CSV table of C-alpha atoms in Angstrom, one decimal:
chain,number,residue,atom,x,y,z
L,55,UNK,CA,83.5,95.3,96.8
L,56,UNK,CA,80.1,96.3,98.2
L,57,UNK,CA,79.3,96.6,101.9
L,58,UNK,CA,75.9,95.5,103.0
L,59,UNK,CA,73.3,98.0,104.1
L,60,UNK,CA,73.6,98.5,107.9
L,61,UNK,CA,77.3,97.5,108.2
L,62,UNK,CA,78.8,99.3,111.1
L,63,UNK,CA,81.5,102.0,110.6
L,64,UNK,CA,83.9,100.0,112.7
L,65,UNK,CA,83.1,96.9,110.7
L,66,UNK,CA,84.0,98.6,107.5
L,67,UNK,CA,87.2,100.0,109.0
L,68,UNK,CA,88.2,96.6,110.3
L,69,UNK,CA,87.7,95.1,106.8
L,70,UNK,CA,90.3,97.5,105.5
L,71,UNK,CA,92.8,96.7,108.2
L,72,UNK,CA,92.2,93.0,107.7
L,73,UNK,CA,93.0,93.1,104.0
L,74,UNK,CA,96.6,92.0,103.4
L,75,UNK,CA,96.6,92.0,99.6
L,76,UNK,CA,97.5,95.5,98.3
L,77,UNK,CA,94.8,95.5,95.6
L,78,UNK,CA,92.2,94.2,98.1
L,79,UNK,CA,93.1,96.9,100.6
L,80,UNK,CA,92.7,99.6,98.0
L,81,UNK,CA,89.3,98.3,97.0
L,82,UNK,CA,88.2,97.9,100.6
L,83,UNK,CA,89.2,101.5,101.4
L,84,UNK,CA,87.4,102.9,98.4
L,85,UNK,CA,84.3,100.8,99.1
L,86,UNK,CA,84.2,101.9,102.8
L,87,UNK,CA,84.5,105.6,101.9
L,88,UNK,CA,81.7,105.3,99.2
L,89,UNK,CA,79.4,103.4,101.6
L,90,UNK,CA,79.8,106.0,104.4
L,91,UNK,CA,79.3,108.9,101.9
L,92,UNK,CA,76.1,107.2,100.7
L,93,UNK,CA,74.8,106.8,104.3
L,94,UNK,CA,74.9,103.0,104.1
L,95,UNK,CA,77.0,102.5,107.2
L,96,UNK,CA,75.5,102.4,110.7
L,97,UNK,CA,77.1,104.5,113.4
L,98,UNK,CA,78.3,101.5,115.4
L,99,UNK,CA,81.8,101.3,116.9
L,100,UNK,CA,81.6,97.9,118.8
L,101,UNK,CA,84.0,96.1,116.6
L,102,UNK,CA,87.6,96.3,117.9
L,103,UNK,CA,90.5,97.2,115.7
L,104,UNK,CA,93.4,94.8,115.5
L,105,UNK,CA,96.7,95.3,117.3
L,106,UNK,CA,98.4,95.1,113.9
L,107,UNK,CA,96.9,95.3,110.5
L,108,UNK,CA,97.2,92.3,108.1
L,109,UNK,CA,100.4,92.4,106.0
L,110,UNK,CA,101.3,90.7,102.8
L,111,UNK,CA,104.2,88.3,102.6
L,112,UNK,CA,106.3,91.1,101.0
L,113,UNK,CA,107.8,93.5,101.5
L,114,UNK,CA,110.0,92.1,104.2
L,115,UNK,CA,109.9,94.4,107.2
L,116,UNK,CA,113.3,95.1,108.6
L,117,UNK,CA,114.5,97.2,111.6
L,118,UNK,CA,115.4,100.7,110.3
L,119,UNK,CA,119.1,100.1,110.9
L,120,UNK,CA,119.1,97.1,108.6
L,121,UNK,CA,117.5,98.9,105.6
L,122,UNK,CA,119.8,98.6,102.6
L,123,UNK,CA,121.3,101.8,101.1
L,124,UNK,CA,119.5,103.1,98.0
L,125,UNK,CA,121.3,103.9,94.8
L,126,UNK,CA,122.7,107.3,94.0
L,127,UNK,CA,122.6,109.7,91.1
L,128,UNK,CA,120.8,108.6,87.9
L,129,UNK,CA,120.4,105.0,88.7
L,130,UNK,CA,117.1,103.3,88.0
L,131,UNK,CA,117.6,101.3,91.2
L,132,UNK,CA,117.6,104.5,93.2
L,133,UNK,CA,114.4,105.8,91.6
L,134,UNK,CA,112.6,102.5,92.2
L,135,UNK,CA,113.8,102.5,95.8
L,136,UNK,CA,112.5,106.0,96.4
L,137,UNK,CA,109.1,105.2,94.9
L,138,UNK,CA,108.9,102.0,96.9
L,139,UNK,CA,109.7,103.8,100.2
L,140,UNK,CA,107.0,106.4,99.6
L,141,UNK,CA,104.5,103.6,98.5
L,142,UNK,CA,105.1,101.9,101.8
L,143,UNK,CA,104.4,105.1,103.7
L,144,UNK,CA,101.1,105.5,101.8
L,145,UNK,CA,100.3,101.8,102.4
L,146,UNK,CA,100.6,102.2,106.2
L,147,UNK,CA,98.8,105.5,106.0
L,148,UNK,CA,95.7,103.7,104.7
L,149,UNK,CA,95.6,101.6,107.8
L,150,UNK,CA,96.3,104.5,110.1
L,151,UNK,CA,93.4,106.5,108.7
L,152,UNK,CA,90.8,103.7,109.0
L,153,UNK,CA,92.2,102.7,112.4
L,154,UNK,CA,91.7,106.3,113.6
L,155,UNK,CA,88.0,106.2,112.5
L,156,UNK,CA,87.3,102.7,113.7
L,157,UNK,CA,89.1,103.0,117.0
L,158,UNK,CA,88.1,106.5,118.1
L,159,UNK,CA,85.1,107.4,116.0
L,160,UNK,CA,82.6,106.6,118.7
L,161,UNK,CA,84.1,109.4,120.9
L,162,UNK,CA,83.6,112.1,118.3
L,163,UNK,CA,80.8,113.6,116.2
L,164,UNK,CA,80.0,111.6,113.0
L,165,UNK,CA,82.1,114.0,110.9
L,166,UNK,CA,85.2,112.5,112.5
L,167,UNK,CA,84.8,109.1,111.0
L,168,UNK,CA,83.7,110.6,107.7
L,169,UNK,CA,86.9,112.7,107.5
L,170,UNK,CA,89.2,109.7,108.3
L,171,UNK,CA,87.4,107.4,105.8
L,172,UNK,CA,88.0,110.1,103.2
L,173,UNK,CA,91.6,110.4,104.2
L,174,UNK,CA,92.0,106.6,104.0
L,175,UNK,CA,90.5,106.5,100.5
L,176,UNK,CA,92.9,109.2,99.3
L,177,UNK,CA,95.8,107.4,100.8
L,178,UNK,CA,94.7,104.3,98.9
L,179,UNK,CA,94.6,106.4,95.7
L,180,UNK,CA,98.1,107.6,96.4
L,181,UNK,CA,99.3,104.1,96.9
L,182,UNK,CA,97.7,103.0,93.6
L,183,UNK,CA,99.4,105.9,91.7
L,184,UNK,CA,102.8,105.0,93.2
L,185,UNK,CA,102.2,101.3,92.4
L,186,UNK,CA,101.5,102.3,88.8
L,187,UNK,CA,104.8,104.3,88.6
L,188,UNK,CA,106.7,101.3,90.1
L,189,UNK,CA,105.3,99.1,87.4
L,190,UNK,CA,106.2,101.6,84.7
L,191,UNK,CA,109.8,101.0,85.9
L,192,UNK,CA,109.4,97.3,85.9
L,193,UNK,CA,109.0,96.9,89.7
L,194,UNK,CA,106.1,96.6,92.2
L,195,UNK,CA,105.3,97.2,95.8
L,196,UNK,CA,106.9,94.4,97.8
L,197,UNK,CA,109.9,94.0,95.6
L,198,UNK,CA,112.1,95.7,98.2
L,199,UNK,CA,112.3,95.6,102.0
L,200,UNK,CA,110.6,98.2,104.1
L,201,UNK,CA,110.3,99.0,107.8
L,202,UNK,CA,107.3,99.6,110.0
L,203,UNK,CA,108.3,102.8,111.7
L,204,UNK,CA,105.0,104.6,111.0
L,205,UNK,CA,102.8,101.9,112.5
L,206,UNK,CA,105.2,101.4,115.5
L,207,UNK,CA,105.1,105.1,116.2
L,208,UNK,CA,101.3,105.0,116.4
L,209,UNK,CA,101.0,101.8,118.4
L,210,UNK,CA,101.7,103.5,121.7
L,211,UNK,CA,98.7,105.8,121.3
L,212,UNK,CA,96.0,103.1,120.8
L,213,UNK,CA,94.1,104.2,123.9
L,214,UNK,CA,94.3,108.0,123.5
L,215,UNK,CA,92.8,109.8,120.5
L,216,UNK,CA,94.5,113.1,121.6
L,217,UNK,CA,97.9,111.4,121.5
L,218,UNK,CA,97.2,109.7,118.2
L,219,UNK,CA,96.1,112.9,116.5
L,220,UNK,CA,99.2,114.7,117.9
L,221,UNK,CA,101.6,112.0,116.6
L,222,UNK,CA,100.2,110.7,113.3
L,223,UNK,CA,98.9,113.7,111.3
L,224,UNK,CA,100.7,116.5,113.2
L,225,UNK,CA,104.2,114.9,113.3
L,226,UNK,CA,104.5,112.0,111.0
L,227,UNK,CA,102.3,113.2,108.1
L,228,UNK,CA,103.5,116.8,108.6
L,229,UNK,CA,107.0,115.6,107.8
L,230,UNK,CA,105.8,114.8,104.3
L,231,UNK,CA,104.9,118.5,103.8
L,232,UNK,CA,108.6,119.3,104.5
L,233,UNK,CA,110.4,116.8,102.4
L,234,UNK,CA,108.1,116.3,99.3
L,235,UNK,CA,108.7,119.7,97.6
L,236,UNK,CA,112.4,118.9,97.3
L,237,UNK,CA,111.6,115.5,95.8
L,238,UNK,CA,109.2,117.1,93.3
L,239,UNK,CA,111.8,119.6,92.2
L,240,UNK,CA,114.5,117.0,91.7
L,241,UNK,CA,112.1,114.8,89.7
L,242,UNK,CA,111.3,117.7,87.5
L,243,UNK,CA,115.0,118.5,87.1
L,244,UNK,CA,115.6,114.8,86.1
L,245,UNK,CA,112.9,115.0,83.5
L,246,UNK,CA,110.6,112.6,85.4
L,247,UNK,CA,107.4,114.8,85.1
L,248,UNK,CA,105.1,111.8,85.6
L,249,UNK,CA,106.5,111.1,89.1
L,250,UNK,CA,106.6,114.8,89.9
L,251,UNK,CA,102.9,115.1,89.1
L,252,UNK,CA,102.1,112.1,91.4
L,253,UNK,CA,104.1,113.6,94.2
L,254,UNK,CA,102.5,117.0,93.7
L,255,UNK,CA,99.0,115.4,94.0
L,256,UNK,CA,100.1,113.6,97.2
L,257,UNK,CA,101.5,116.8,98.7
L,258,UNK,CA,98.3,118.8,98.0
L,259,UNK,CA,96.2,116.1,99.5
L,260,UNK,CA,98.5,115.7,102.5
L,261,UNK,CA,98.1,119.4,103.4
L,262,UNK,CA,94.4,118.5,103.8
L,263,UNK,CA,95.1,115.4,105.8
L,264,UNK,CA,97.3,117.4,108.3
L,265,UNK,CA,94.6,120.0,108.4
L,266,UNK,CA,92.0,117.4,109.3
L,267,UNK,CA,94.2,116.0,112.1
L,268,UNK,CA,95.0,119.4,113.4
L,269,UNK,CA,91.4,120.5,113.5
L,270,UNK,CA,90.2,117.4,115.3
L,271,UNK,CA,93.1,117.6,117.7
L,272,UNK,CA,92.1,121.2,118.6
L,273,UNK,CA,88.5,120.1,119.0
L,274,UNK,CA,89.5,117.2,121.3
L,275,UNK,CA,91.6,119.5,123.4
L,276,UNK,CA,89.2,122.4,123.7
L,277,UNK,CA,86.3,119.9,124.5
L,278,UNK,CA,88.4,118.8,127.5
L,279,UNK,CA,89.5,122.3,128.5
L,280,UNK,CA,93.1,121.7,127.4
L,281,UNK,CA,95.3,124.2,125.6
L,282,UNK,CA,96.0,122.6,122.2
L,283,UNK,CA,99.6,124.0,121.8
L,284,UNK,CA,100.7,123.0,125.3
L,285,UNK,CA,99.0,119.6,125.0
L,286,UNK,CA,100.6,118.9,121.6
L,287,UNK,CA,104.0,119.6,123.0
L,288,UNK,CA,103.4,117.3,125.9
L,289,UNK,CA,102.2,114.5,123.6
L,290,UNK,CA,105.1,114.8,121.2
L,291,UNK,CA,107.7,114.9,124.0
L,292,UNK,CA,106.1,111.8,125.6
L,293,UNK,CA,105.6,109.7,122.4
L,294,UNK,CA,108.0,110.8,119.8
L,295,UNK,CA,110.8,112.9,121.4
L,296,UNK,CA,113.2,114.4,118.9
L,297,UNK,CA,110.9,113.8,115.9
L,298,UNK,CA,110.3,117.4,115.2
L,299,UNK,CA,113.2,118.7,113.2
L,300,UNK,CA,113.9,121.5,110.7
L,301,UNK,CA,113.8,122.5,107.9
L,302,UNK,CA,110.0,123.1,107.9
L,303,UNK,CA,107.7,123.9,105.0
L,304,UNK,CA,106.0,126.7,107.0
L,305,UNK,CA,103.7,127.6,104.2
L,306,UNK,CA,102.2,124.1,103.8
L,307,UNK,CA,102.1,123.6,107.5
L,308,UNK,CA,100.4,126.9,108.0
L,309,UNK,CA,97.8,126.1,105.3
L,310,UNK,CA,97.0,123.0,107.4
L,311,UNK,CA,96.6,125.0,110.5
L,312,UNK,CA,99.8,123.7,112.0
L,313,UNK,CA,101.4,127.0,112.9
L,314,UNK,CA,104.9,127.6,114.3
L,315,UNK,CA,103.3,128.1,117.7
L,316,UNK,CA,103.1,124.3,117.8
L,317,UNK,CA,106.5,123.1,116.7
L,318,UNK,CA,109.1,125.9,116.8
L,319,UNK,CA,109.7,125.7,120.6
L,320,UNK,CA,110.4,121.9,120.5
L,321,UNK,CA,112.2,121.7,117.2
L,322,UNK,CA,115.5,119.8,117.4
L,323,UNK,CA,118.5,121.5,115.9
L,324,UNK,CA,120.5,119.9,113.1
L,325,UNK,CA,117.7,119.3,110.6
L,326,UNK,CA,116.1,116.2,109.3
L,327,UNK,CA,118.1,113.3,108.1
L,328,UNK,CA,118.9,114.2,104.5
L,329,UNK,CA,120.2,111.6,102.1
L,330,UNK,CA,120.8,112.5,98.5
L,331,UNK,CA,120.6,109.0,97.1
L,332,UNK,CA,118.2,108.9,94.2
L,333,UNK,CA,117.8,110.3,90.8
L,334,UNK,CA,114.6,112.2,91.7
L,335,UNK,CA,114.6,112.4,95.5
L,336,UNK,CA,117.0,114.5,97.5
L,337,UNK,CA,115.4,113.8,100.9
L,338,UNK,CA,115.3,110.4,102.3
L,339,UNK,CA,111.5,109.5,102.5
L,340,UNK,CA,112.3,107.4,105.6
L,341,UNK,CA,112.7,110.7,107.4
L,342,UNK,CA,108.9,110.7,107.4
L,343,UNK,CA,109.0,107.6,109.6
């Protein structure tokens, strides 16, 4: 896919959001990021983003309470379900990154859109890697139901970039920093080094994504004379109350600039929802959502 010279940044972002087919969305994300890096996109943000991105016929999207239980122990079904759940998270993350750039890019310096286009292309790469692992197990994305918790959590922040930055990278994506190391360790213990390598790559990239979100959140707050820590707490309590739960991967969060000053004071006791239900995943990846 090649974008014409002079295509607007928001037009390129909208093309990603409008792609329903998984392969087409991955190609659109990569093409948009390449075009922006090459200087072929105009700094225009006059194209509106959709209320909801295009979605394929599958997976079926269910309310969280209706999601089926995943298999336990050494079952192939459990491993496929784990990978499918993470693939769905990465699929939605593609749209969230390009929506961030297309919806809010005109309010920030050009580096803002460039950062989120890069994040979106990396999320597309993560999805492709997970799709490859699913196919190695005889499955594919869309074979199982999923739910739309990530997008729904972001929908209430469509008019406020400070709120969106607080919620998506600094809460929802930061959760991945907490739960992924346990999944990696259990994959390695199960002898699934290929999946462990994919998850390690995703974890390392997600530290950067949370870091980008945190840096732009701090920029937005400081540009408006707001205290970033106080403002983050207010946004989280308003939009996703109860979503910040221990245990935390303080090292990874700290590497992303998300220090305990932000989350310790509002962390809910009791820990994240843990479900030991797959061969190589001890933490339920839906706790990211």
